[in-house]
Amino acid sequence: MRTLVHLSDLHFGRVDDSLLEPLRKRVRAIAPNLLVVSGDLTQRARRTQFEQARDFLDTLPQPQLVVPGNHDVPLYNVVKRFVNPLKGYLRHITDDLDPFYADGEIAVAGVNTARSLTIKDGRINHEQVALLRERFGALDEGITKIVVTHHPFDLPAGNDNDDLVWRAGMAMKAFAECGADILLSGHMHLSHAGDTAARYALGGYSALTLQAGTATSTRERGEANSFNVVRIDGAEVHLHRYEWREEVRDFALQTRTTFVRHGSSWREVAARARQADAL
């Protein structure tokens, strides 16, 4: 079994500081095999915000796989936005825009979907998809293959399709061919779990999509601050969602859902609300 903690949309610059220490303690207690952060580490891509994000990441478990989000590209400084849009991210967070982690059970590939030409939208290009094909194609069949982006490939019902990553259809065809199993994302500040079968008709293939809410931002969009824990045990994926609960001043386990892989698709087999156990 492998355990991933999935944080997203930290937004340093608009962080609720009272959440940082409880989040730090909870993540350390979970002791994940890998910590994933799916973008928007800052609110306005300013140096001090990147420094704050870097300091916080340094207090969390290693190894870490981090990708940028659209908020990590300067919005108001037009020169920086187009000449070197990810300068602050590359300097303070990581200089690897194609991060990759693999062990005997999982392979996790990060993809940068943040672009200078868009304000909030994201894109994936042919070169990035080719790299994913190469990385996943070299793996044993039993390895669970995971893609991490900021912008999502699927959305909760009722949301605008404009929030999907651009060229999603092209990428999904490649994911079907190379057997990508799980897609982790953020961006919406909403938690969501499902599969891609309804949106993409790909010959019976579907990927499990797990979207994390915002862990620390004050921009909650109607949902409490939260993060996901993903436990991968062969053909089973156990999603544990932790949510900030003011009455206990802690991130508490809110829901547990189990998905089972059947061939090239996924099925939800259990969902339980507000568990009492700590982890």
CSV table of N, CA, C and O in Angstrom, one decimal, residues 100-158:
chain,number,residue,atom,x,y,z
A,100,PHE,N,8.7,13.8,-11.3
A,100,PHE,CA,8.3,12.4,-11.5
A,100,PHE,C,8.8,11.6,-10.3
A,100,PHE,O,9.9,11.8,-9.8
A,101,TYR,N,7.9,10.8,-9.7
A,101,TYR,CA,8.2,9.9,-8.6
A,101,TYR,C,7.8,8.5,-9.0
A,101,TYR,O,6.7,8.3,-9.5
A,102,ALA,N,8.6,7.5,-8.7
A,102,ALA,CA,8.2,6.2,-8.9
A,102,ALA,C,8.9,5.2,-7.9
A,102,ALA,O,10.0,5.5,-7.5
A,103,ASP,N,8.1,4.2,-7.5
A,103,ASP,CA,8.6,3.2,-6.7
A,103,ASP,C,8.1,1.8,-7.2
A,103,ASP,O,7.6,1.8,-8.3
A,104,GLY,N,8.0,0.8,-6.4
A,104,GLY,CA,7.6,-0.5,-6.8
A,104,GLY,C,6.1,-0.6,-7.0
A,104,GLY,O,5.6,-1.6,-7.5
A,105,GLU,N,5.3,0.4,-6.5
A,105,GLU,CA,3.9,0.3,-6.6
A,105,GLU,C,3.2,1.5,-7.3
A,105,GLU,O,2.1,1.3,-7.9
A,106,ILE,N,3.7,2.6,-7.3
A,106,ILE,CA,3.1,3.8,-7.9
A,106,ILE,C,4.1,4.6,-8.8
A,106,ILE,O,5.3,4.5,-8.5
A,107,ALA,N,3.6,5.3,-9.8
A,107,ALA,CA,4.4,6.2,-10.6
A,107,ALA,C,3.6,7.5,-10.7
A,107,ALA,O,2.4,7.5,-11.1
A,108,VAL,N,4.1,8.6,-10.3
A,108,VAL,CA,3.4,9.9,-10.2
A,108,VAL,C,4.1,10.9,-11.1
A,108,VAL,O,5.3,11.2,-10.9
A,109,ALA,N,3.4,11.5,-12.1
A,109,ALA,CA,4.0,12.4,-13.0
A,109,ALA,C,3.3,13.8,-12.8
A,109,ALA,O,2.0,13.8,-13.0
A,110,GLY,N,4.0,14.8,-12.6
A,110,GLY,CA,3.5,16.2,-12.5
A,110,GLY,C,3.5,16.9,-13.9
A,110,GLY,O,4.5,16.7,-14.6
A,111,VAL,N,2.5,17.6,-14.2
A,111,VAL,CA,2.4,18.4,-15.5
A,111,VAL,C,2.1,19.8,-15.2
A,111,VAL,O,1.1,20.1,-14.5
A,112,ASN,N,2.9,20.7,-15.7
A,112,ASN,CA,2.6,22.1,-15.5
A,112,ASN,C,1.5,22.6,-16.5
A,112,ASN,O,1.8,22.6,-17.7
A,113,THR,N,0.3,23.0,-16.0
A,113,THR,CA,-0.7,23.5,-16.9
A,113,THR,C,-0.9,25.0,-16.8
A,113,THR,O,-1.7,25.6,-17.5
A,114,ALA,N,0.0,25.7,-16.1
A,114,ALA,CA,-0.1,27.2,-15.9
A,114,ALA,C,0.5,27.8,-17.2
A,114,ALA,O,1.6,27.4,-17.6
A,115,ARG,N,-0.1,28.8,-17.7
A,115,ARG,CA,0.4,29.5,-18.9
A,115,ARG,C,0.3,31.0,-18.7
A,115,ARG,O,-0.6,31.5,-18.1
A,116,SER,N,1.2,31.8,-19.4
A,116,SER,CA,1.2,33.2,-19.3
A,116,SER,C,0.1,33.9,-20.1
A,116,SER,O,-0.3,35.0,-19.9
A,117,LEU,N,-0.4,33.2,-21.2
A,117,LEU,CA,-1.4,33.8,-22.1
A,117,LEU,C,-2.8,33.7,-21.5
A,117,LEU,O,-3.7,34.3,-22.1
A,118,THR,N,-3.1,33.0,-20.4
A,118,THR,CA,-4.4,32.9,-19.9
A,118,THR,C,-4.4,33.4,-18.5
A,118,THR,O,-3.4,33.4,-17.8
A,119,ILE,N,-5.5,33.9,-18.0
A,119,ILE,CA,-5.6,34.5,-16.6
A,119,ILE,C,-5.8,33.3,-15.6
A,119,ILE,O,-5.1,33.2,-14.7
A,120,LYS,N,-6.8,32.5,-15.9
A,120,LYS,CA,-7.1,31.4,-14.9
A,120,LYS,C,-7.2,30.0,-15.6
A,120,LYS,O,-7.1,29.0,-14.9
A,121,ASP,N,-7.2,30.0,-16.9
A,121,ASP,CA,-7.3,28.7,-17.6
A,121,ASP,C,-5.9,28.0,-17.6
A,121,ASP,O,-4.9,28.7,-17.4
A,122,GLY,N,-5.9,26.7,-18.0
A,122,GLY,CA,-4.7,26.0,-18.1
A,122,GLY,C,-4.7,25.2,-19.4
A,122,GLY,O,-5.7,24.9,-20.0
A,123,ARG,N,-3.4,24.7,-19.8
A,123,ARG,CA,-3.3,24.0,-21.0
A,123,ARG,C,-2.3,22.8,-20.7
A,123,ARG,O,-1.4,22.9,-19.9
A,124,ILE,N,-2.5,21.8,-21.5
A,124,ILE,CA,-1.5,20.7,-21.6
A,124,ILE,C,-1.1,20.6,-23.1
A,124,ILE,O,-2.0,20.8,-24.0
A,125,ASN,N,0.1,20.4,-23.4
A,125,ASN,CA,0.6,20.4,-24.8
A,125,ASN,C,1.0,19.0,-25.2
A,125,ASN,O,1.2,18.1,-24.4
A,126,HIS,N,1.3,18.9,-26.5
A,126,HIS,CA,1.7,17.6,-27.1
A,126,HIS,C,3.0,17.1,-26.5
A,126,HIS,O,3.2,15.9,-26.4
A,127,GLU,N,4.0,18.0,-26.3
A,127,GLU,CA,5.3,17.6,-25.7
A,127,GLU,C,5.1,17.0,-24.3
A,127,GLU,O,5.8,16.0,-24.0
A,128,GLN,N,4.3,17.6,-23.5
A,128,GLN,CA,4.0,17.1,-22.2
A,128,GLN,C,3.4,15.7,-22.2
A,128,GLN,O,3.7,14.8,-21.5
A,129,VAL,N,2.4,15.5,-23.1
A,129,VAL,CA,1.8,14.2,-23.3
A,129,VAL,C,2.8,13.2,-23.8
A,129,VAL,O,2.7,12.1,-23.3
A,130,ALA,N,3.7,13.6,-24.7
A,130,ALA,CA,4.7,12.7,-25.2
A,130,ALA,C,5.6,12.2,-24.0
A,130,ALA,O,6.0,11.0,-24.0
A,131,LEU,N,5.9,13.1,-23.1
A,131,LEU,CA,6.8,12.7,-22.0
A,131,LEU,C,6.0,11.7,-21.1
A,131,LEU,O,6.6,10.8,-20.6
A,132,LEU,N,4.7,12.0,-20.9
A,132,LEU,CA,4.0,11.0,-20.1
A,132,LEU,C,3.9,9.7,-20.7
A,132,LEU,O,4.0,8.6,-20.0
A,133,ARG,N,3.7,9.6,-22.0
A,133,ARG,CA,3.7,8.3,-22.7
A,133,ARG,C,5.0,7.6,-22.5
A,133,ARG,O,5.0,6.4,-22.2
A,134,GLU,N,6.1,8.3,-22.6
A,134,GLU,CA,7.4,7.7,-22.5
A,134,GLU,C,7.6,7.2,-21.0
A,134,GLU,O,8.1,6.1,-20.9
A,135,ARG,N,7.2,8.0,-20.1
A,135,ARG,CA,7.5,7.6,-18.7
A,135,ARG,C,6.6,6.4,-18.3
A,135,ARG,O,7.0,5.4,-17.7
A,136,PHE,N,5.3,6.5,-18.6
A,136,PHE,CA,4.4,5.4,-18.2
A,136,PHE,C,4.5,4.2,-19.1
A,136,PHE,O,4.3,3.1,-18.6
A,137,GLY,N,5.0,4.4,-20.3
A,137,GLY,CA,5.1,3.2,-21.2
A,137,GLY,C,6.2,2.3,-20.8
A,137,GLY,O,6.3,1.1,-21.2
A,138,ALA,N,7.2,2.8,-20.0
A,138,ALA,CA,8.3,2.0,-19.6
A,138,ALA,C,8.1,1.2,-18.3
A,138,ALA,O,8.9,0.5,-17.8
A,139,LEU,N,6.9,1.4,-17.7
A,139,LEU,CA,6.6,0.8,-16.4
A,139,LEU,C,5.9,-0.6,-16.5
A,139,LEU,O,5.3,-0.9,-17.5
A,140,ASP,N,6.1,-1.4,-15.5
A,140,ASP,CA,5.4,-2.6,-15.4
A,140,ASP,C,3.9,-2.4,-15.3
A,140,ASP,O,3.4,-1.4,-14.8
A,141,GLU,N,3.1,-3.4,-15.8
A,141,GLU,CA,1.7,-3.2,-15.9
A,141,GLU,C,1.0,-3.1,-14.5
A,141,GLU,O,0.0,-2.4,-14.4
A,142,GLY,N,1.6,-3.6,-13.5
A,142,GLY,CA,1.0,-3.5,-12.1
A,142,GLY,C,1.2,-2.2,-11.4
A,142,GLY,O,0.7,-2.0,-10.3
A,143,ILE,N,2.0,-1.3,-12.0
A,143,ILE,CA,2.2,0.0,-11.3
A,143,ILE,C,1.0,0.9,-11.5
A,143,ILE,O,0.5,1.0,-12.6
A,144,THR,N,0.6,1.5,-10.4
A,144,THR,CA,-0.5,2.5,-10.5
A,144,THR,C,0.0,3.8,-11.0
A,144,THR,O,0.9,4.4,-10.4
A,145,LYS,N,-0.5,4.3,-12.1
A,145,LYS,CA,0.0,5.5,-12.8
A,145,LYS,C,-0.9,6.7,-12.5
A,145,LYS,O,-2.1,6.7,-12.7
A,146,ILE,N,-0.2,7.8,-12.0
A,146,ILE,CA,-1.0,8.9,-11.5
A,146,ILE,C,-0.4,10.2,-12.2
A,146,ILE,O,0.8,10.4,-12.3
A,147,VAL,N,-1.3,11.0,-12.6
A,147,VAL,CA,-1.0,12.3,-13.2
A,147,VAL,C,-1.5,13.4,-12.3
A,147,VAL,O,-2.6,13.4,-11.8
A,148,VAL,N,-0.6,14.4,-12.1
A,148,VAL,CA,-0.9,15.6,-11.2
A,148,VAL,C,-0.9,16.8,-12.0
A,148,VAL,O,0.1,17.1,-12.7
A,149,THR,N,-2.0,17.6,-12.1
A,149,THR,CA,-2.1,18.9,-12.7
A,149,THR,C,-2.8,19.8,-11.8
A,149,THR,O,-3.5,19.4,-10.8
A,150,HIS,N,-2.7,21.1,-12.1
A,150,HIS,CA,-3.5,22.1,-11.3
A,150,HIS,C,-4.9,22.1,-11.8
A,150,HIS,O,-5.9,22.0,-11.1
A,151,HIS,N,-5.0,22.2,-13.2
A,151,HIS,CA,-6.3,22.3,-13.8
A,151,HIS,C,-6.9,20.9,-14.0
A,151,HIS,O,-6.2,20.0,-14.4
A,152,PRO,N,-8.2,20.8,-13.8
A,152,PRO,CA,-8.8,19.4,-13.8
A,152,PRO,C,-9.2,19.0,-15.2
A,152,PRO,O,-9.4,19.8,-16.2
A,153,PHE,N,-9.3,17.6,-15.4
A,153,PHE,CA,-9.8,17.0,-16.6
A,153,PHE,C,-11.3,16.7,-16.5
A,153,PHE,O,-11.9,16.3,-17.5
A,154,ASP,N,-11.8,16.7,-15.3
A,154,ASP,CA,-13.3,16.5,-15.1
A,154,ASP,C,-13.7,17.5,-14.0
A,154,ASP,O,-12.9,18.0,-13.3
A,155,LEU,N,-15.1,17.6,-13.9
A,155,LEU,CA,-15.6,18.6,-13.0
A,155,LEU,C,-16.8,18.1,-12.3
A,155,LEU,O,-17.5,17.2,-12.8
A,156,PRO,N,-17.1,18.6,-11.1
A,156,PRO,CA,-18.4,18.3,-10.5
A,156,PRO,C,-19.6,18.8,-11.3
A,156,PRO,O,-19.4,19.7,-12.1
A,157,ALA,N,-20.7,18.1,-11.2
A,157,ALA,CA,-21.9,18.5,-12.0
A,157,ALA,C,-22.2,20.0,-11.7
A,157,ALA,O,-22.1,20.5,-10.6
A,158,GLY,N,-22.6,20.6,-12.8
A,158,GLY,CA,-23.1,22.0,-12.7
A,158,GLY,C,-22.0,23.0,-12.9
A,158,GLY,O,-22.3,24.3,-12.8
